[in-house]
Short mmCIF file of C-alpha atoms (C1' of nucleotides) in Angstrom, two decimals:
data_model
loop_
_atom_site.label_atom_id
_atom_site.label_comp_id
_atom_site.label_asym_id
_atom_site.label_seq_id
_atom_site.Cartn_x
_atom_site.Cartn_y
_atom_site.Cartn_z
CA UNK A 1 96.74 116.66 87.36
CA UNK A 2 97.58 116.00 90.89
CA UNK A 3 97.14 112.64 91.83
CA UNK A 4 96.43 111.00 95.16
CA UNK A 5 98.46 108.07 96.12
CA UNK A 6 97.17 104.74 97.56
CA UNK A 7 98.96 105.66 100.72
CA UNK A 8 97.00 109.10 101.05
CA UNK A 9 93.80 107.14 100.55
CA UNK A 10 94.71 104.55 103.37
CA UNK A 11 95.73 107.64 105.59
CA UNK A 12 92.24 109.21 104.79
CA UNK A 13 90.36 106.09 105.57
CA UNK A 14 92.11 105.84 108.77
CA UNK A 15 91.40 109.52 109.90
CA UNK A 16 87.60 109.08 108.71
CA UNK A 17 87.40 105.69 110.69
CA UNK A 18 88.45 107.40 113.70
CA UNK A 19 86.34 110.28 113.35
CA UNK A 20 83.12 108.69 112.47
CA UNK A 21 83.37 104.81 112.77
CA UNK A 22 82.27 104.15 109.12
CA UNK A 23 83.84 105.41 105.94
CA UNK A 24 81.85 106.30 102.91
CA UNK A 25 82.90 107.14 99.59
CA UNK A 26 81.39 110.66 100.06
CA UNK A 27 83.42 111.08 103.05
CA UNK A 28 86.59 110.24 100.92
CA UNK A 29 85.59 112.63 98.05
CA UNK A 30 85.33 115.65 100.52
CA UNK A 31 88.51 114.67 102.65
CA UNK A 32 90.40 114.16 99.32
CA UNK A 33 88.92 116.64 97.13
CA UNK A 34 88.31 114.38 94.24
CA UNK A 35 85.37 112.55 92.54
CA UNK A 36 83.05 109.77 93.11
CA UNK A 37 84.49 107.45 90.23
CA UNK A 38 88.05 108.26 91.29
CA UNK A 39 87.20 106.93 94.68
CA UNK A 40 85.32 103.78 93.50
CA UNK A 41 88.43 103.06 91.21
CA UNK A 42 90.97 103.25 94.01
CA UNK A 43 89.12 101.43 96.63
CA UNK A 44 89.04 98.40 94.14
CA UNK A 45 92.61 98.84 93.67
CA UNK A 46 93.28 99.07 97.42
CA UNK A 47 90.82 96.05 98.02
CA UNK A 48 92.82 93.88 95.22
CA UNK A 49 96.16 94.76 97.15
CA UNK A 50 94.29 93.51 100.29
CA UNK A 51 94.71 96.83 101.98
CA UNK A 52 91.15 97.18 102.68
CA UNK A 53 87.96 95.44 102.72
CA UNK A 54 85.38 97.07 100.50
CA UNK A 55 81.57 96.07 100.16
CA UNK A 56 80.08 97.79 97.41
CA UNK A 57 77.48 100.59 98.68
CA UNK A 58 78.62 99.39 102.27
CA UNK A 59 81.63 101.52 102.80
CA UNK A 60 85.33 100.31 103.51
CA UNK A 61 87.81 99.77 106.29
CA UNK A 62 91.23 98.92 106.49
CA UNK A 63 92.65 95.58 107.03
CA UNK A 64 95.60 94.86 109.37
CA UNK A 65 98.29 95.58 106.55
CA UNK A 66 96.31 98.62 105.43
CA UNK A 67 96.21 100.10 108.81
CA UNK A 68 100.02 99.37 109.12
CA UNK A 69 100.79 100.98 105.87
CA UNK A 70 98.49 104.06 106.86
CA UNK A 71 100.42 104.32 110.19
CA UNK A 72 103.69 104.00 108.70
CA UNK A 73 102.95 106.83 106.29
CA UNK A 74 101.47 109.09 108.91
CA UNK A 75 104.74 108.60 110.95
CA UNK A 76 106.82 109.61 107.98
CA UNK A 77 104.56 112.58 107.03
CA UNK A 78 104.71 113.76 110.65
CA UNK A 79 108.60 113.30 111.32
CA UNK A 80 109.08 115.08 107.98
CA UNK A 81 106.84 117.84 109.41
CA UNK A 82 108.95 118.07 112.36
CA UNK A 83 112.08 118.10 110.39
CA UNK A 84 111.05 120.92 108.32
CA UNK A 85 109.96 123.01 111.34
CA UNK A 86 112.56 122.21 113.69
CA UNK A 87 115.67 121.65 111.38
CA UNK A 88 114.60 124.13 108.31
CA UNK A 89 112.68 126.61 110.25
CA UNK A 90 109.65 126.58 108.41
CA UNK A 91 106.42 127.85 110.08
CA UNK A 92 103.74 125.16 111.07
CA UNK A 93 101.48 126.41 108.31
CA UNK A 94 104.05 125.79 105.37
CA UNK A 95 104.96 122.22 106.03
CA UNK A 96 101.81 119.95 105.10
CA UNK A 97 102.35 119.93 101.46
CA UNK A 98 106.14 119.27 101.39
CA UNK A 99 105.37 116.40 104.01
CA UNK A 100 102.78 115.04 101.72
CA UNK A 101 105.61 114.59 98.93
CA UNK A 102 108.48 113.61 101.53
CA UNK A 103 106.37 110.71 103.24
CA UNK A 104 106.70 108.74 99.94
CA UNK A 105 110.57 108.81 100.14
CA UNK A 106 112.15 106.31 102.02
CA UNK A 107 111.80 103.15 103.78
CA UNK A 108 111.55 101.94 107.28
CA UNK A 109 115.33 102.42 107.86
CA UNK A 110 115.37 106.01 106.59
CA UNK A 111 112.44 106.86 108.76
CA UNK A 112 114.06 105.53 111.79
CA UNK A 113 117.23 107.38 111.36
CA UNK A 114 115.12 110.49 110.70
CA UNK A 115 113.33 110.00 113.75
CA UNK A 116 116.63 109.13 115.80
CA UNK A 117 118.35 112.41 114.34
CA UNK A 118 115.01 114.26 115.32
CA UNK A 119 115.44 112.87 118.85
CA UNK A 120 112.24 110.61 118.68
CA UNK A 121 109.63 113.49 119.05
CA UNK A 122 106.20 112.30 120.20
CA UNK A 123 104.27 115.11 118.21
CA UNK A 124 104.51 116.79 115.14
CA UNK A 125 104.26 120.73 114.78
CA UNK A 126 100.67 120.67 115.01
CA UNK A 127 100.37 118.68 118.24
CA UNK A 128 99.56 115.45 116.46
CA UNK A 129 100.96 112.31 117.84
CA UNK A 130 103.59 110.43 115.87
CA UNK A 131 103.03 106.71 115.75
CA UNK A 132 106.06 104.47 116.89
CA UNK A 133 107.90 102.35 114.64
CA UNK A 134 105.68 99.64 115.79
CA UNK A 135 102.77 101.32 114.77
CA UNK A 136 101.57 102.45 118.34
CA UNK A 137 100.02 106.03 118.57
CA UNK A 138 98.20 106.05 121.82
CA UNK A 139 97.99 109.75 122.61
CA UNK A 140 98.14 109.72 126.49
CA UNK A 141 96.86 113.09 126.59
CA UNK A 142 93.59 114.28 127.20
CA UNK A 143 93.11 117.26 125.35
CA UNK A 144 89.92 119.53 124.98
CA UNK A 145 88.51 122.13 122.78
CA UNK A 146 89.37 125.41 124.25
CA UNK A 147 85.82 126.24 123.79
CA UNK A 148 85.18 124.15 126.81
CA UNK A 149 87.82 126.07 128.90
CA UNK A 150 85.87 128.07 131.87
CA UNK A 151 86.56 131.65 133.04
CA UNK A 152 89.62 131.81 135.27
CA UNK A 153 91.43 128.92 133.85
CA UNK A 154 94.90 129.12 132.42
CA UNK A 155 95.11 126.97 129.28
CA UNK A 156 97.79 125.78 127.22
CA UNK A 157 97.94 125.12 123.52
CA UNK A 158 98.57 121.71 122.62
CA UNK A 159 97.00 120.71 119.25
CA UNK A 160 94.81 122.02 116.41
CA UNK A 161 91.65 120.03 115.30
CA UNK A 162 91.90 121.66 111.99
CA UNK A 163 95.40 121.92 110.70
CA UNK A 164 94.52 123.80 107.45
CA UNK A 165 96.80 126.69 106.10
CA UNK A 166 94.16 129.41 106.81
CA UNK A 167 93.31 128.30 110.32
CA UNK A 168 97.09 128.10 111.31
CA UNK A 169 97.87 131.32 109.75
CA UNK A 170 94.79 132.88 111.57
CA UNK A 171 96.43 131.56 114.86
CA UNK A 172 99.94 133.05 113.50
CA UNK A 173 98.26 136.58 113.34
CA UNK A 174 96.92 136.40 116.83
CA UNK A 175 100.30 135.26 118.00
CA UNK A 176 99.32 131.62 119.02
CA UNK A 177 101.25 128.90 118.63
CA UNK A 178 101.99 125.53 120.31
CA UNK A 179 102.81 125.55 123.56
CA UNK A 180 101.22 129.18 124.56
CA UNK A 181 99.54 129.64 127.72
CA UNK A 182 96.65 131.87 127.78
CA UNK A 183 94.02 132.73 130.72
CA UNK A 184 90.29 132.78 129.86
CA UNK A 185 89.19 136.31 131.12
CA UNK A 186 85.68 136.02 129.86
CA UNK A 187 83.17 133.94 128.41
CA UNK A 188 80.12 135.58 126.17
CA UNK A 189 77.31 132.84 126.52
CA UNK A 190 75.24 134.35 123.24
CA UNK A 191 78.04 133.61 120.74
CA UNK A 192 80.39 131.40 122.25
CA UNK A 193 83.52 133.72 122.17
CA UNK A 194 85.98 134.13 124.89
CA UNK A 195 88.32 136.92 125.85
CA UNK A 196 91.91 135.59 126.46
CA UNK A 197 94.96 137.12 128.25
CA UNK A 198 98.15 136.84 126.50
CA UNK A 199 101.42 136.22 128.63
CA UNK A 200 102.68 139.97 127.53
CA UNK A 201 99.35 140.98 128.85
CA UNK A 202 97.59 141.85 125.77
CA UNK A 203 93.96 140.64 125.42
CA UNK A 204 91.80 139.48 122.48
CA UNK A 205 88.62 138.06 121.94
CA UNK A 206 88.27 134.56 119.85
CA UNK A 207 85.29 133.19 118.06
CA UNK A 208 83.68 130.06 119.13
CA UNK A 209 84.67 128.37 115.76
CA UNK A 210 88.24 129.31 116.51
CA UNK A 211 88.20 127.92 120.33
CA UNK A 212 86.82 124.64 118.97
CA UNK A 213 89.72 124.23 116.80
CA UNK A 214 92.25 124.63 119.36
CA UNK A 215 93.24 121.84 121.58
CA UNK A 216 94.10 122.54 125.12
CA UNK A 217 95.19 121.32 128.43
CA UNK A 218 94.37 123.17 131.64
CA UNK A 219 97.23 124.02 133.68
CA UNK A 220 95.58 125.71 136.30
CA UNK A 221 91.79 125.68 137.31
CA UNK A 222 90.35 128.64 139.03
CA UNK A 223 90.57 127.89 142.61
CA UNK A 224 86.90 128.93 143.28
CA UNK A 225 85.46 126.42 140.62
CA UNK A 226 85.00 122.79 141.02
CA UNK B 1 107.47 100.46 86.19
CA UNK B 2 109.98 102.66 87.38
CA UNK B 3 109.51 106.10 85.67
CA UNK B 4 111.99 108.45 84.72
CA UNK B 5 111.24 112.32 85.18
CA UNK B 6 111.62 115.06 82.94
CA UNK B 7 114.28 116.33 85.40
CA UNK B 8 116.10 113.11 85.07
CA UNK B 9 116.62 113.40 81.34
CA UNK B 10 117.82 116.83 82.02
CA UNK B 11 120.31 115.84 84.21
CA UNK B 12 121.40 112.94 81.94
CA UNK B 13 121.67 115.48 79.07
CA UNK B 14 123.57 117.87 81.02
CA UNK B 15 126.26 115.09 82.00
CA UNK B 16 126.55 113.70 78.53
CA UNK B 17 126.76 117.21 77.06
CA UNK B 18 129.58 117.87 79.59
CA UNK B 19 131.45 114.50 78.94
CA UNK B 20 131.38 114.25 75.39
CA UNK B 21 129.84 117.35 73.84
CA UNK B 22 127.20 115.97 71.81
CA UNK B 23 124.16 113.84 72.98
CA UNK B 24 122.76 111.04 70.95
CA UNK B 25 119.60 109.31 71.87
CA UNK B 26 121.58 106.03 72.32
CA UNK B 27 123.94 107.64 75.13
CA UNK B 28 120.58 108.55 76.90
CA UNK B 29 119.32 105.13 76.37
CA UNK B 30 122.55 103.65 77.90
CA UNK B 31 122.65 106.44 80.76
CA UNK B 32 119.14 106.09 81.79
CA UNK B 33 118.70 102.35 81.23
CA UNK B 34 115.41 102.77 78.99
CA UNK B 35 114.35 102.29 75.45
CA UNK B 36 115.13 104.42 72.29
CA UNK B 37 111.27 105.03 71.69
CA UNK B 38 111.04 106.21 75.24
CA UNK B 39 113.89 108.79 74.64
CA UNK B 40 112.54 109.94 71.43
CA UNK B 41 109.14 110.50 73.32
CA UNK B 42 110.56 112.12 76.24
CA UNK B 43 112.91 114.35 73.75
CA UNK B 44 109.53 115.62 72.12
CA UNK B 45 107.89 116.51 75.50
CA UNK B 46 111.11 118.34 76.58
CA UNK B 47 111.42 120.13 73.31
CA UNK B 48 107.54 121.25 73.68
CA UNK B 49 108.47 122.61 77.03
CA UNK B 50 111.41 124.49 75.75
CA UNK B 51 113.87 122.80 77.71
CA UNK B 52 115.81 121.44 75.04
CA UNK B 53 116.40 121.84 71.39
CA UNK B 54 115.97 118.64 69.40
CA UNK B 55 116.89 118.09 65.77
CA UNK B 56 115.72 114.84 64.73
CA UNK B 57 118.46 112.30 64.15
CA UNK B 58 121.04 115.00 64.93
CA UNK B 59 120.87 115.11 68.72
CA UNK B 60 119.60 117.24 71.56
CA UNK B 61 121.03 120.08 73.43
CA UNK B 62 119.69 122.05 76.63
CA UNK B 63 118.49 125.51 76.26
CA UNK B 64 119.06 128.10 79.07
CA UNK B 65 115.96 127.12 80.78
CA UNK B 66 116.60 123.20 80.38
CA UNK B 67 120.25 123.92 81.84
CA UNK B 68 118.92 125.83 84.83
CA UNK B 69 116.42 123.22 85.72
CA UNK B 70 119.09 120.49 85.26
CA UNK B 71 121.53 122.38 87.37
CA UNK B 72 118.73 122.94 90.05
CA UNK B 73 117.94 119.47 90.18
CA UNK B 74 121.51 118.29 90.66
CA UNK B 75 121.83 120.80 93.35
CA UNK B 76 118.73 119.34 95.21
CA UNK B 77 119.97 115.82 94.49
CA UNK B 78 123.49 116.66 95.99
CA UNK B 79 122.23 118.53 99.11
CA UNK B 80 119.92 115.82 100.09
CA UNK B 81 122.80 113.44 99.66
CA UNK B 82 124.90 115.38 102.09
CA UNK B 83 122.02 115.50 104.34
CA UNK B 84 121.66 111.57 104.28
CA UNK B 85 125.35 111.21 105.09
CA UNK B 86 126.17 113.97 107.39
CA UNK B 87 122.89 113.90 109.46
CA UNK B 88 121.21 110.58 109.06
CA UNK B 89 124.67 108.67 109.21
CA UNK B 90 124.33 106.60 105.74
CA UNK B 91 127.19 105.45 103.96
CA UNK B 92 128.06 107.12 100.49
CA UNK B 93 127.07 103.95 98.59
CA UNK B 94 123.59 104.02 100.17
CA UNK B 95 122.27 107.51 99.27
CA UNK B 96 121.86 107.85 95.62
CA UNK B 97 118.61 105.98 95.22
CA UNK B 98 116.94 107.93 98.18
CA UNK B 99 118.23 111.42 96.81
CA UNK B 100 116.80 110.69 93.43
CA UNK B 101 113.42 110.76 95.08
CA UNK B 102 114.02 113.53 97.29
CA UNK B 103 115.12 115.76 94.41
CA UNK B 104 111.62 116.07 93.32
CA UNK B 105 110.37 117.25 96.51
CA UNK B 106 110.37 121.01 97.66
CA UNK B 107 110.90 124.32 95.83
CA UNK B 108 113.79 126.64 95.66
CA UNK B 109 112.93 128.07 98.86
CA UNK B 110 113.31 124.71 100.50
CA UNK B 111 116.59 123.82 98.81
CA UNK B 112 117.95 126.96 100.01
CA UNK B 113 117.18 126.50 103.75
CA UNK B 114 118.41 122.72 103.34
CA UNK B 115 121.62 124.13 102.10
CA UNK B 116 121.74 126.77 105.01
CA UNK B 117 121.22 123.90 107.35
CA UNK B 118 123.86 121.90 105.99
CA UNK B 119 126.10 124.91 106.07
CA UNK B 120 126.58 125.53 102.47
CA UNK B 121 128.63 122.33 101.20
CA UNK B 122 130.78 122.44 98.33
CA UNK B 123 130.79 118.86 97.68
CA UNK B 124 128.50 115.98 97.91
CA UNK B 125 129.73 112.68 99.55
CA UNK B 126 131.15 111.53 96.43
CA UNK B 127 133.10 114.49 96.10
CA UNK B 128 131.11 116.13 93.19
CA UNK B 129 130.58 119.66 93.52
CA UNK B 130 127.34 121.27 94.25
CA UNK B 131 125.81 123.99 92.18
CA UNK B 132 125.00 127.14 93.73
CA UNK B 133 121.51 128.70 94.23
CA UNK B 134 122.59 130.95 91.14
CA UNK B 135 123.22 127.77 89.10
CA UNK B 136 127.03 128.22 89.15
CA UNK B 137 129.25 124.92 89.76
CA UNK B 138 132.83 125.64 88.68
CA UNK B 139 134.72 122.93 90.43
CA UNK B 140 137.77 124.92 91.24
CA UNK B 141 139.69 121.71 91.85
CA UNK B 142 142.05 120.03 89.50
CA UNK B 143 141.62 116.37 90.07
CA UNK B 144 143.38 113.61 88.44
CA UNK B 145 142.51 109.89 88.53
CA UNK B 146 145.01 108.01 90.80
CA UNK B 147 146.03 106.06 87.76
CA UNK B 148 148.20 108.97 87.00
CA UNK B 149 150.10 109.25 90.52
CA UNK B 150 153.66 108.56 90.64
CA UNK B 151 155.37 106.40 93.09
CA UNK B 152 156.61 108.08 96.07
CA UNK B 153 153.32 110.32 95.73
CA UNK B 154 151.44 111.15 98.59
CA UNK B 155 147.62 111.32 97.35
CA UNK B 156 144.48 112.03 99.03
CA UNK B 157 141.09 110.96 97.48
CA UNK B 158 138.85 113.89 96.67
CA UNK B 159 136.09 112.33 94.22
CA UNK B 160 135.29 109.42 92.14
CA UNK B 161 134.55 109.01 88.47
CA UNK B 162 132.04 106.20 89.03
CA UNK B 163 129.64 106.52 92.03
CA UNK B 164 127.63 103.40 91.28
CA UNK B 165 126.87 101.10 94.57
CA UNK B 166 129.42 98.40 93.70
CA UNK B 167 132.35 100.48 93.19
CA UNK B 168 131.85 102.68 96.40
CA UNK B 169 131.32 99.29 98.08
CA UNK B 170 134.54 98.27 96.68
CA UNK B 171 136.42 101.30 98.17
CA UNK B 172 134.39 100.63 101.42
CA UNK B 173 135.95 96.95 101.66
CA UNK B 174 139.33 98.41 101.09
CA UNK B 175 138.77 101.08 103.86
CA UNK B 176 138.96 104.05 101.19
CA UNK B 177 136.71 107.02 101.78
CA UNK B 178 136.78 110.41 100.82
CA UNK B 179 139.73 112.54 102.41
CA UNK B 180 142.04 109.37 103.02
CA UNK B 181 145.58 109.93 102.17
CA UNK B 182 147.53 107.22 100.71
CA UNK B 183 151.20 106.79 99.66
CA UNK B 184 152.19 105.43 96.37
CA UNK B 185 154.78 102.63 97.01
CA UNK B 186 154.99 100.84 93.64
CA UNK B 187 153.32 100.65 90.19
CA UNK B 188 153.36 97.74 87.91
CA UNK B 189 153.94 98.77 84.23
CA UNK B 190 152.48 95.88 82.92
CA UNK B 191 148.82 95.84 84.24
CA UNK B 192 148.75 99.38 85.52
CA UNK B 193 148.31 98.27 89.19
CA UNK B 194 149.80 100.39 91.90
CA UNK B 195 150.62 99.44 95.83
CA UNK B 196 149.46 101.94 98.13
CA UNK B 197 149.96 102.56 101.77
CA UNK B 198 147.39 103.34 104.18
CA UNK B 199 147.89 105.78 107.15
CA UNK B 200 147.93 102.74 109.61
CA UNK B 201 150.80 101.11 107.69
CA UNK B 202 148.90 98.38 105.91
CA UNK B 203 149.57 98.05 102.21
CA UNK B 204 147.40 96.62 99.42
CA UNK B 205 147.47 96.71 95.50
CA UNK B 206 144.68 98.29 93.35
CA UNK B 207 144.05 97.63 90.05
CA UNK B 208 144.27 99.93 86.96
CA UNK B 209 140.32 100.15 86.85
CA UNK B 210 139.91 100.86 90.31
CA UNK B 211 142.75 103.49 90.23
CA UNK B 212 141.21 105.38 87.21
CA UNK B 213 137.99 105.60 88.95
CA UNK B 214 139.82 107.52 92.00
CA UNK B 215 140.09 111.35 91.64
CA UNK B 216 142.82 112.57 93.76
CA UNK B 217 144.99 115.52 94.62
CA UNK B 218 148.73 114.89 95.33
CA UNK B 219 149.63 116.31 98.64
CA UNK B 220 153.06 115.86 98.42
CA UNK B 221 155.21 114.86 95.66
CA UNK B 222 158.26 112.82 95.81
CA UNK B 223 161.36 115.25 96.21
CA UNK B 224 163.44 113.38 93.82
CA UNK B 225 161.04 113.45 91.05
CA UNK B 226 160.32 116.58 88.91
"C1'" DG C 1 127.94 105.33 44.97
"C1'" DA C 2 125.38 100.86 46.34
"C1'" DC C 3 124.83 97.74 50.33
"C1'" DA C 4 124.65 96.67 55.17
"C1'" DT C 5 124.52 98.08 59.86
"C1'" DT C 6 123.40 101.11 63.26
"C1'" DT C 7 120.34 104.72 65.22
"C1'" DT C 8 116.34 107.04 65.23
"C1'" DT C 9 111.38 107.62 64.69
"C1'" DT C 10 106.68 106.14 64.08
"C1'" DA C 11 102.81 103.61 65.17
"C1'" DG C 12 100.08 100.91 68.17
"C1'" DT C 13 99.65 99.33 73.41
"C1'" DC C 14 99.83 99.23 78.23
"C1'" DT C 15 99.56 100.79 83.04
"C1'" DT C 16 97.99 104.31 87.04
"C1'" DG C 17 95.04 107.45 88.59
"C1'" DG C 18 92.03 111.08 86.92
"C1'" DC C 19 87.68 112.66 84.81
"C1'" DT C 20 82.28 112.85 82.96
"C1'" DA C 21 77.98 111.44 82.29
"C1'" DA C 22 74.75 107.99 83.03
"C1'" DA C 23 72.71 103.64 85.29
"C1'" DA C 24 71.92 101.20 89.45
"C1'" DA C 25 71.39 101.10 94.14
"C1'" DT C 26 70.24 102.83 98.68
"C1'" DA C 27 67.75 105.97 101.60
"C1'" DG C 28 64.44 109.50 103.07
"C1'" DA C 29 59.74 111.32 102.97
"C1'" DC C 30 55.07 111.00 103.22
"C1'" DG D 1 55.17 101.08 100.52
"C1'" DT D 2 55.94 104.35 96.57
"C1'" DC D 3 58.55 108.26 94.99
"C1'" DT D 4 62.35 111.41 95.18
"C1'" DA D 5 66.99 112.46 96.45
"C1'" DT D 6 71.66 110.92 97.41
"C1'" DT D 7 75.33 108.05 96.97
"C1'" DT D 8 77.83 104.64 94.50
"C1'" DT D 9 78.90 102.32 90.48
"C1'" DT D 10 79.76 101.43 85.65
"C1'" DA D 11 81.35 102.85 81.13
"C1'" DG D 12 84.14 104.98 78.17
"C1'" DC D 13 87.87 108.31 77.91
"C1'" DC D 14 92.29 111.24 79.07
"C1'" DA D 15 97.35 112.10 79.88
"C1'" DA D 16 102.21 110.76 81.14
"C1'" DG D 17 105.54 107.84 80.45
"C1'" DA D 18 106.78 103.21 79.44
"C1'" DC D 19 106.97 99.28 76.09
"C1'" DT D 20 107.65 96.33 71.24
"C1'" DA D 21 107.75 96.04 66.42
"C1'" DA D 22 108.45 97.93 62.18
"C1'" DA D 23 109.54 101.71 59.16
"C1'" DA D 24 112.92 105.27 57.83
"C1'" DA D 25 116.95 107.73 58.14
"C1'" DA D 26 122.04 107.95 58.86
"C1'" DT D 27 126.57 106.03 58.79
"C1'" DG D 28 130.20 103.27 57.28
"C1'" DT D 29 132.36 100.05 53.87
"C1'" DC D 30 134.12 98.68 49.77
#
DNA sequence: GACATTTTTTAGTCTTGGCTAAAAATAGAC
DNA sequence: GTCTATTTTTAGCCAAGACTAAAAAATGTC
């Protein structure tokens, strides 16, 4: 049985809290692919540890301590992902599971040394911001989903909404990776798809679904648009 | 409760098998600081997995599979130790416990990439040989304990018998690390201690105990001795 | 070769996190 | 506001690896 650590629960609660404000057991069941009873159980454990406040039937939220632990774990996870991609040459779709294990190894000291060794990266291989040792993680950037880009824009991929293996591999097959700049040639109103042009001149059409999961920055906005 | 993994048991069995041929439960109890009942329990588990052959009251030994897993785990452990020392700048006395955790992360692929990243090191930070991906670990060297060095020898530290934290820190305080070359100035018959000379000219006397735990190579043998 | 000592095993529990099934509480529909 | 559907909790159990205490086997001594 693959067990889910207390820290994994904290990370999940943190993410759900950010996405949707309120954290239901159901949401945790889905995010962690587990069972309702397991969630209730773990929430008791976390509450006993003082890491969350839990009101039965009313949801859960992180305490200061809980949030600090969640951010620290996220920091470790993302730093290890950088290590795996930058140093061991894994692809961005291959690193999540190993990082899930690595994040439970080492203390703050080890993490800070890893951070220094990696030259204090600000973002992980999926473009997600890496919290600092002080638990700050303001993502200064203002990214938008590629689905909101206009015809004529030149856009650069800076992150993904969904960093599941399947989606990342889909991007791999399309030759899309972080930092790639694309030009929006055409937008189809009826299905939300867009035709994009690669730096090498090839063109392809991406579905609305795919575009919504790509977080981009506009690098150049077509001049005749405001 | 700090739990000992199946792989940790295999590593311990491997080491005891090499040191003393036959592996008693008692030896495992000591090596792993656990209880007799826990050992018996685990040996059943390992036997069921086909990793050891266990005859009640008669001792245990590794199967082919068990030995391969033990060597693979040892390889991971030692490679991670190299990483922690070479890349994250930890001291040799600080890395064992983290490596104990890291060795359980990743598969053969990850290990091989780590190996390549580290430039295929042959020895870990304590001078212990690192098994290859094929499970070979012939230590070509013929090291001897410093207690056997003669007056006039110039000796180079290549390994340690005991890589416990306390002993390594003792060596740290003496300014002794792997690769250091020392000259044997004097040997006291009655307590086995020796006076050694550092490259910087300072001298100090080491106890028999300490010398026995230092594995050295003679780099120059005093000419007037055979 | 009998007796005492040491080693190993058995029996029975604990802990953490997981599960299913059923009960209880909440929320949604009319 | 009652009734149904959904969500959450409770109750009871599983599995791994650990532990203690007691029984059984092996070893060593004379």
